[in-house]
Amino acid sequence: MLQIWRPIISDGMTPPERERFHNLLLMAKESPFEGERSNALEAAERMAKRHGLTLEEAARSGGEVMQKASPVRQRERSTFEQAEAESAAREEAFSEMTQFMRDAETHARSEKLRHDEALKAAYERGLDAQERRREEQKATRDLHIRKNSRRRDPLIHARVLLRETRLPLTEIASICGLDVWTVTSIKLKMREEA
């Protein structure tokens, strides 16, 4: 029978490793996705193997074997060394984060530049010339055509206002968007008809 060699003394897990091991076991047990369960189980097995245990031994012991840290190691680290290590870890994390942010910003800038260049090249090739012409025609048409399609023809509207109200000619001209002379000519023509 072939025996697998395991180290006798375990280095022990750090608290974050213990928490990760526990979370992996929970995910392997409770995840609704088969792939996620199998991946979590494999990761937990690798973690237990790294500390010289099978998954069953690590789970059965509640991680107690892995939680035992070497007393020599605990004595070796002074509070000053711990503070230095924590400071170095913070600085490294900060530098990694700033590098990531710089990379993300650079990537976004290059993507925007690439998009703008591609758009400019497309305009030069005339790929959307018809669409741009249509938009320009619509913009110029909107200046001439009234926005409100329910609005009456100004000449007919002026005629109705002259017939049904006693508004001054200047008021009717401003309501209909006509000049006073046009409104006056409409009023005079209405007299001739009657």
Coordinates of N, CA and C in Angstrom, one line a residue:
M1 N 0.8 -1.2 0.0 CA 0.0 0.0 0.0 C 0.9 1.3 0.0
L2 N 0.6 2.2 -0.9 CA 1.3 3.4 -1.0 C 0.8 4.4 -0.1
Q3 N 1.7 5.0 0.7 CA 1.3 6.0 1.7 C 1.8 7.4 1.2
I4 N 0.9 8.3 1.4 CA 1.2 9.7 1.0 C 2.0 10.3 2.1
W5 N 3.1 11.0 1.8 CA 3.9 11.6 2.8 C 3.2 12.9 3.2
R6 N 3.1 13.2 4.5 CA 2.6 14.4 5.0 C 3.5 15.0 6.0
P7 N 3.7 16.3 6.1 CA 4.5 16.8 7.1 C 3.9 16.6 8.5
I8 N 4.7 16.4 9.5 CA 4.2 16.1 10.8 C 3.7 17.4 11.5
I9 N 4.5 18.5 11.3 CA 4.1 19.8 11.9 C 3.5 20.7 10.9
S10 N 2.3 21.1 11.2 CA 1.6 22.0 10.3 C 2.0 23.5 10.6
D11 N 2.1 24.3 9.6 CA 2.4 25.7 9.8 C 1.2 26.4 10.4
G12 N 0.0 25.9 10.3 CA -1.2 26.6 10.8 C -1.7 27.6 9.8
M13 N -3.0 27.9 9.9 CA -3.6 28.8 9.0 C -3.7 30.2 9.7
T14 N -3.6 31.2 8.9 CA -3.9 32.5 9.5 C -5.4 32.7 9.6
P15 N -5.9 33.6 10.4 CA -7.3 33.8 10.5 C -8.0 34.0 9.2
P16 N -7.5 34.8 8.3 CA -8.1 35.0 7.0 C -8.2 33.6 6.2
E17 N -7.2 32.8 6.3 CA -7.2 31.5 5.7 C -8.3 30.6 6.3
R18 N -8.4 30.6 7.6 CA -9.4 29.8 8.3 C -10.8 30.3 7.8
E19 N -11.0 31.6 7.7 CA -12.3 32.1 7.3 C -12.6 31.7 5.9
R20 N -11.6 31.7 5.0 CA -11.8 31.4 3.6 C -12.1 29.9 3.5
F21 N -11.4 29.0 4.3 CA -11.7 27.6 4.3 C -13.1 27.3 4.7
H22 N -13.6 28.0 5.8 CA -14.9 27.8 6.3 C -15.9 28.3 5.2
N23 N -15.7 29.4 4.5 CA -16.6 29.9 3.5 C -16.6 29.0 2.3
L24 N -15.5 28.4 2.0 CA -15.5 27.4 0.8 C -16.3 26.2 1.1
L25 N -16.2 25.7 2.4 CA -17.0 24.6 2.8 C -18.5 24.9 2.7
L26 N -18.8 26.1 3.2 CA -20.3 26.5 3.2 C -20.8 26.7 1.8
M27 N -19.9 27.2 0.9 CA -20.3 27.4 -0.5 C -20.5 26.0 -1.2
A28 N -19.6 25.1 -0.9 CA -19.7 23.7 -1.4 C -21.0 23.0 -1.0
K29 N -21.4 23.4 0.2 CA -22.6 22.8 0.8 C -23.9 23.4 0.3
E30 N -23.9 24.8 0.2 CA -25.2 25.5 0.0 C -25.4 26.1 -1.4
S31 N -24.4 26.1 -2.2 CA -24.6 26.8 -3.5 C -25.6 26.1 -4.4
P32 N -26.4 26.9 -5.1 CA -27.4 26.3 -6.0 C -26.8 25.9 -7.3
F33 N -25.6 26.2 -7.6 CA -24.9 25.9 -8.9 C -23.9 24.8 -8.7
E34 N -24.0 23.8 -9.5 CA -23.2 22.6 -9.5 C -21.7 23.0 -9.7
G35 N -21.4 23.8 -10.7 CA -20.0 24.2 -11.0 C -19.4 25.0 -9.8
E36 N -20.2 25.8 -9.2 CA -19.7 26.6 -8.1 C -19.4 25.7 -6.9
R37 N -20.3 24.7 -6.7 CA -20.1 23.8 -5.5 C -18.8 23.0 -5.8
S38 N -18.6 22.4 -7.0 CA -17.4 21.6 -7.2 C -16.2 22.4 -7.1
N39 N -16.2 23.6 -7.7 CA -15.0 24.5 -7.6 C -14.6 24.9 -6.1
A40 N -15.7 25.1 -5.3 CA -15.4 25.5 -3.9 C -14.9 24.2 -3.2
L41 N -15.4 23.1 -3.5 CA -14.9 21.9 -2.8 C -13.4 21.6 -3.2
E42 N -13.1 21.8 -4.5 CA -11.7 21.6 -4.9 C -10.8 22.6 -4.3
A43 N -11.2 23.8 -4.1 CA -10.4 24.8 -3.5 C -10.1 24.5 -2.0
A44 N -11.2 24.0 -1.4 CA -11.0 23.6 0.1 C -10.1 22.5 0.2
E45 N -10.2 21.5 -0.7 CA -9.3 20.4 -0.7 C -7.8 20.8 -0.9
R46 N -7.6 21.7 -1.8 CA -6.2 22.2 -2.0 C -5.7 22.9 -0.8
M47 N -6.6 23.7 -0.1 CA -6.2 24.4 1.1 C -5.8 23.5 2.2
A48 N -6.6 22.4 2.4 CA -6.4 21.4 3.4 C -5.1 20.7 3.1
K49 N -4.9 20.3 1.8 CA -3.7 19.6 1.4 C -2.4 20.4 1.7
R50 N -2.5 21.7 1.5 CA -1.4 22.6 1.7 C -0.9 22.5 3.1
H51 N -1.9 22.2 4.0 CA -1.5 22.1 5.5 C -1.4 20.7 5.9
G52 N -1.3 19.8 5.0 CA -1.0 18.4 5.3 C -2.2 17.6 5.8
L53 N -3.4 17.9 5.4 CA -4.6 17.2 5.9 C -5.5 16.9 4.7
T54 N -6.3 15.9 4.9 CA -7.3 15.6 3.9 C -8.5 16.6 4.2
L55 N -9.4 16.7 3.3 CA -10.6 17.5 3.5 C -11.4 17.1 4.7
E56 N -11.5 15.7 4.8 CA -12.3 15.2 5.9 C -11.7 15.5 7.3
E57 N -10.3 15.3 7.3 CA -9.6 15.6 8.6 C -9.8 17.0 9.0
A58 N -9.6 17.9 8.0 CA -9.7 19.3 8.3 C -11.1 19.7 8.8
A59 N -12.1 19.2 8.1 CA -13.5 19.5 8.5 C -13.8 18.8 9.8
R60 N -13.4 17.6 10.1 CA -13.7 16.9 11.3 C -13.1 17.6 12.5
S61 N -11.9 18.1 12.3 CA -11.2 18.7 13.4 C -11.6 20.1 13.6
G62 N -12.5 20.6 12.8 CA -13.0 21.9 12.9 C -11.9 22.9 12.6
G63 N -10.9 22.4 12.0 CA -9.8 23.3 11.6 C -8.8 23.6 12.8
E64 N -9.0 22.8 13.9 CA -8.2 23.1 15.1 C -6.7 22.8 14.9
V65 N -6.5 21.7 14.1 CA -5.1 21.4 13.8 C -4.5 22.5 13.0
M66 N -5.2 23.0 12.1 CA -4.7 24.1 11.2 C -4.6 25.4 12.0
Q67 N -5.4 25.6 13.0 CA -5.4 26.9 13.7 C -4.2 27.0 14.7
K68 N -3.6 25.9 15.0 CA -2.4 25.9 15.9 C -1.2 26.5 15.2
A69 N -0.8 27.6 15.6 CA 0.4 28.3 15.0 C 1.6 27.9 15.9
S70 N 2.7 27.9 15.2 CA 3.9 27.5 15.9 C 4.2 28.5 17.0
P71 N 4.5 28.1 18.2 CA 4.8 29.1 19.3 C 6.1 29.8 19.0
V72 N 7.0 29.1 18.3 CA 8.3 29.8 18.0 C 8.0 30.9 17.1
R73 N 7.2 30.7 16.1 CA 6.9 31.7 15.2 C 6.2 32.9 15.9
Q74 N 5.3 32.7 16.8 CA 4.6 33.8 17.5 C 5.6 34.6 18.3
R75 N 6.6 33.9 18.9 CA 7.6 34.7 19.7 C 8.5 35.5 18.8
E76 N 8.8 35.0 17.6 CA 9.7 35.6 16.7 C 9.2 37.0 16.3
R77 N 8.0 37.2 16.1 CA 7.5 38.4 15.6 C 7.2 39.4 16.8
S78 N 7.8 40.4 16.8 CA 7.6 41.5 17.8 C 6.5 42.4 17.3
T79 N 6.0 43.2 18.2 CA 4.9 44.2 17.8 C 5.5 45.2 16.7
F80 N 6.8 45.5 16.9 CA 7.4 46.4 15.9 C 7.4 45.8 14.5
E81 N 7.8 44.5 14.5 CA 7.9 43.8 13.2 C 6.5 43.7 12.6
Q82 N 5.5 43.4 13.5 CA 4.1 43.3 13.0 C 3.6 44.6 12.4
A83 N 3.9 45.7 13.1 CA 3.5 47.0 12.6 C 4.2 47.3 11.3
E84 N 5.5 47.0 11.2 CA 6.2 47.2 9.9 C 5.6 46.4 8.8
A85 N 5.3 45.1 9.1 CA 4.7 44.2 8.1 C 3.3 44.7 7.7
E86 N 2.5 45.2 8.6 CA 1.2 45.7 8.3 C 1.3 47.0 7.5
S87 N 2.3 47.8 7.8 CA 2.5 49.1 7.1 C 2.9 48.8 5.7
A88 N 3.8 47.8 5.5 CA 4.3 47.4 4.2 C 3.2 46.8 3.4
A89 N 2.3 46.0 4.0 CA 1.2 45.5 3.3 C 0.2 46.5 2.9
R90 N 0.0 47.5 3.7 CA -0.9 48.6 3.4 C -0.3 49.4 2.2
E91 N 1.0 49.7 2.3 CA 1.6 50.5 1.2 C 1.5 49.7 -0.1
E92 N 1.8 48.4 -0.1 CA 1.7 47.6 -1.3 C 0.3 47.5 -1.8
A93 N -0.7 47.4 -0.9 CA -2.1 47.4 -1.4 C -2.5 48.7 -2.0
F94 N -2.0 49.8 -1.4 CA -2.3 51.1 -1.9 C -1.6 51.3 -3.3
S95 N -0.4 50.9 -3.4 CA 0.3 51.0 -4.7 C -0.4 50.2 -5.8
E96 N -0.8 49.0 -5.4 CA -1.5 48.1 -6.4 C -2.8 48.8 -6.8
M97 N -3.5 49.4 -5.8 CA -4.8 50.0 -6.1 C -4.6 51.2 -7.0
T98 N -3.6 52.1 -6.7 CA -3.4 53.2 -7.6 C -2.9 52.8 -9.0
Q99 N -2.1 51.8 -9.0 CA -1.7 51.3 -10.4 C -2.9 50.8 -11.1
F100 N -3.8 50.1 -10.5 CA -5.0 49.6 -11.1 C -5.9 50.8 -11.6
M101 N -6.0 51.8 -10.8 CA -6.8 53.0 -11.2 C -6.2 53.7 -12.4
R102 N -4.8 53.8 -12.3 CA -4.1 54.4 -13.5 C -4.3 53.6 -14.7
D103 N -4.2 52.3 -14.6 CA -4.4 51.4 -15.8 C -5.8 51.6 -16.3
A104 N -6.8 51.6 -15.4 CA -8.2 51.7 -15.9 C -8.4 53.1 -16.6
E105 N -7.9 54.1 -16.0 CA -8.1 55.5 -16.6 C -7.4 55.5 -18.0
T106 N -6.2 54.9 -18.1 CA -5.4 54.9 -19.3 C -6.2 54.1 -20.4
H107 N -6.8 53.0 -19.9 CA -7.5 52.1 -20.8 C -8.8 52.9 -21.3
A108 N -9.5 53.6 -20.4 CA -10.7 54.3 -20.8 C -10.3 55.4 -21.8
R109 N -9.2 56.1 -21.5 CA -8.8 57.2 -22.4 C -8.5 56.7 -23.8
S110 N -7.7 55.6 -23.8 CA -7.4 55.0 -25.1 C -8.6 54.5 -25.9
E111 N -9.6 53.9 -25.1 CA -10.8 53.4 -25.8 C -11.6 54.6 -26.4
K112 N -11.7 55.7 -25.6 CA -12.4 56.9 -26.1 C -11.7 57.5 -27.3
L113 N -10.4 57.5 -27.3 CA -9.6 58.0 -28.4 C -9.8 57.1 -29.6
R114 N -9.8 55.8 -29.4 CA -9.9 54.9 -30.5 C -11.4 55.0 -31.1
H115 N -12.4 55.2 -30.3 CA -13.7 55.4 -30.7 C -13.9 56.7 -31.5
D116 N -13.3 57.7 -31.0 CA -13.4 59.0 -31.7 C -12.7 58.9 -33.1
E117 N -11.5 58.3 -33.1 CA -10.8 58.1 -34.4 C -11.6 57.3 -35.4
A118 N -12.2 56.2 -34.9 CA -13.1 55.4 -35.8 C -14.3 56.2 -36.3
L119 N -14.9 57.0 -35.4 CA -16.0 57.8 -35.8 C -15.6 58.8 -36.9
K120 N -14.5 59.4 -36.7 CA -14.0 60.4 -37.6 C -13.7 59.7 -39.0
A121 N -13.1 58.6 -39.0 CA -12.8 57.8 -40.2 C -14.2 57.5 -40.9
A122 N -15.2 57.1 -40.1 CA -16.4 56.7 -40.7 C -17.1 58.0 -41.4
Y123 N -17.0 59.1 -40.7 CA -17.5 60.3 -41.3 C -16.8 60.7 -42.6
E124 N -15.5 60.5 -42.6 CA -14.7 60.8 -43.8 C -15.1 59.8 -45.0
R125 N -15.4 58.6 -44.6 CA -15.8 57.6 -45.7 C -17.2 57.9 -46.2
G126 N -18.0 58.7 -45.4 CA -19.3 59.0 -45.8 C -20.3 57.9 -45.5
L127 N -20.0 57.1 -44.5 CA -20.9 56.0 -44.1 C -22.3 56.4 -43.7
D128 N -22.3 57.5 -43.0 CA -23.6 58.0 -42.5 C -24.0 59.3 -43.1
A129 N -23.6 59.6 -44.4 CA -23.9 60.8 -45.0 C -25.4 61.1 -45.2
Q130 N -26.1 60.0 -45.6 CA -27.5 60.2 -45.8 C -28.2 60.5 -44.5
E131 N -27.8 59.9 -43.4 CA -28.5 60.1 -42.1 C -28.2 61.6 -41.7
R132 N -26.9 62.0 -41.8 CA -26.6 63.4 -41.5 C -27.4 64.4 -42.3
R133 N -27.5 64.1 -43.6 CA -28.3 65.0 -44.5 C -29.7 65.1 -44.1
R134 N -30.3 63.9 -43.7 CA -31.7 63.9 -43.2 C -31.8 64.7 -42.0
E135 N -30.9 64.6 -41.1 CA -31.0 65.4 -39.8 C -30.8 66.9 -40.1
E136 N -30.0 67.2 -41.0 CA -29.8 68.7 -41.4 C -31.1 69.2 -42.0
Q137 N -31.7 68.4 -42.9 CA -32.9 68.8 -43.6 C -34.0 69.0 -42.6
K138 N -34.1 68.0 -41.6 CA -35.1 68.1 -40.6 C -34.9 69.3 -39.7
A139 N -33.7 69.7 -39.4 CA -33.4 70.8 -38.6 C -33.8 72.1 -39.3
T140 N -33.5 72.2 -40.6 CA -33.9 73.4 -41.4 C -35.4 73.4 -41.6
R141 N -36.0 72.3 -41.8 CA -37.5 72.2 -42.0 C -38.2 72.6 -40.7
D142 N -37.6 72.3 -39.5 CA -38.3 72.6 -38.3 C -38.3 74.2 -38.1
L143 N -37.3 74.9 -38.7 CA -37.4 76.3 -38.6 C -38.5 76.9 -39.3
H144 N -38.9 76.3 -40.5 CA -40.0 76.8 -41.3 C -41.3 76.3 -40.9
I145 N -41.4 75.0 -40.5 CA -42.7 74.4 -40.1 C -42.9 74.7 -38.6
R146 N -44.2 75.0 -38.3 CA -44.5 75.2 -37.0 C -44.4 73.9 -36.2
K147 N -44.1 74.1 -34.9 CA -43.9 72.9 -34.1 C -45.3 72.2 -33.8
N148 N -46.3 73.1 -33.6 CA -47.6 72.6 -33.2 C -48.4 72.3 -34.5
S149 N -48.6 71.0 -34.8 CA -49.4 70.7 -36.0 C -50.9 71.0 -35.8
R150 N -51.3 71.2 -34.6 CA -52.8 71.5 -34.4 C -53.1 72.9 -34.6
R151 N -52.0 73.7 -34.8 CA -52.2 75.2 -34.9 C -52.8 75.5 -36.3
R152 N -53.7 76.4 -36.3 CA -54.4 76.8 -37.5 C -53.5 77.6 -38.4
D153 N -53.9 77.6 -39.7 CA -53.3 78.5 -40.7 C -53.4 79.9 -40.2
P154 N -52.3 80.7 -40.1 CA -52.4 82.0 -39.6 C -53.4 83.0 -40.2
L155 N -53.6 82.8 -41.6 CA -54.6 83.7 -42.3 C -56.0 83.4 -41.8
I156 N -56.3 82.1 -41.7 CA -57.6 81.6 -41.3 C -57.9 82.0 -39.9
H157 N -56.8 81.8 -39.0 CA -56.9 82.2 -37.6 C -57.2 83.7 -37.5
A158 N -56.5 84.5 -38.2 CA -56.7 85.9 -38.1 C -58.1 86.3 -38.5
R159 N -58.6 85.7 -39.6 CA -60.0 85.9 -40.1 C -61.0 85.6 -39.0
V160 N -60.8 84.4 -38.3 CA -61.7 84.0 -37.2 C -61.7 85.0 -36.1
L161 N -60.5 85.4 -35.7 CA -60.3 86.3 -34.6 C -61.0 87.7 -34.9
L162 N -60.8 88.1 -36.1 CA -61.5 89.4 -36.6 C -63.0 89.3 -36.5
R163 N -63.5 88.2 -36.9 CA -64.9 88.0 -37.0 C -65.5 87.8 -35.6
E164 N -64.9 87.1 -34.7 CA -65.5 86.7 -33.4 C -65.0 87.5 -32.2
T165 N -64.0 88.3 -32.3 CA -63.6 89.1 -31.2 C -63.5 90.6 -31.5
R166 N -63.2 91.3 -30.5 CA -63.0 92.8 -30.7 C -61.5 93.1 -30.3
L167 N -60.6 92.2 -30.6 CA -59.2 92.5 -30.2 C -58.6 93.5 -31.2
P168 N -57.7 94.3 -30.7 CA -57.0 95.2 -31.6 C -56.2 94.5 -32.7
L169 N -56.0 95.1 -33.8 CA -55.3 94.5 -34.9 C -53.9 94.1 -34.5
T170 N -53.2 94.9 -33.7 CA -51.8 94.6 -33.2 C -51.8 93.3 -32.4
E171 N -52.9 93.1 -31.6 CA -53.0 91.9 -30.8 C -53.2 90.6 -31.7
I172 N -54.1 90.8 -32.6 CA -54.4 89.7 -33.6 C -53.1 89.3 -34.4
A173 N -52.4 90.3 -34.8 CA -51.1 90.1 -35.5 C -50.1 89.4 -34.7
S174 N -50.0 89.7 -33.4 CA -49.0 89.0 -32.6 C -49.5 87.6 -32.3
I175 N -50.8 87.3 -32.1 CA -51.3 86.0 -31.9 C -51.1 85.1 -33.1
C176 N -51.3 85.6 -34.2 CA -51.2 84.8 -35.5 C -49.8 84.7 -36.1
G177 N -49.0 85.6 -35.6 CA -47.6 85.6 -36.1 C -47.5 86.3 -37.5
L178 N -48.4 87.3 -37.7 CA -48.5 88.0 -38.9 C -48.1 89.5 -38.6
D179 N -47.9 90.3 -39.7 CA -47.7 91.7 -39.4 C -49.0 92.4 -39.5
V180 N -49.0 93.6 -38.9 CA -50.3 94.4 -38.8 C -50.9 94.7 -40.2
W181 N -50.0 94.9 -41.2 CA -50.6 95.2 -42.5 C -51.3 94.0 -43.1
T182 N -50.9 92.8 -42.9 CA -51.6 91.6 -43.4 C -52.9 91.5 -42.7
V183 N -52.9 91.7 -41.4 CA -54.2 91.6 -40.7 C -55.2 92.7 -41.1
T184 N -54.7 93.9 -41.4 CA -55.5 95.0 -41.9 C -56.1 94.6 -43.3
S185 N -55.3 94.1 -44.1 CA -55.8 93.7 -45.5 C -56.8 92.6 -45.4
I186 N -56.7 91.7 -44.4 CA -57.7 90.6 -44.2 C -59.0 91.3 -43.8
K187 N -58.9 92.2 -42.8 CA -60.1 92.9 -42.3 C -60.8 93.7 -43.4
L188 N -60.1 94.3 -44.3 CA -60.7 95.1 -45.4 C -61.3 94.2 -46.4
K189 N -60.7 93.0 -46.7 CA -61.3 92.1 -47.6 C -62.5 91.5 -47.1
M190 N -62.6 91.3 -45.7 CA -63.8 90.7 -45.1 C -65.0 91.7 -45.3
R191 N -64.7 93.0 -45.2 CA -65.7 94.0 -45.4 C -66.3 93.9 -46.8
E192 N -65.4 93.7 -47.8 CA -65.9 93.7 -49.2 C -66.8 92.5 -49.4
E193 N -66.5 91.3 -48.7 CA -67.3 90.1 -48.9 C -68.7 90.3 -48.3
A194 N -68.8 91.0 -47.3 CA -70.1 91.1 -46.6 C -71.0 92.1 -47.3

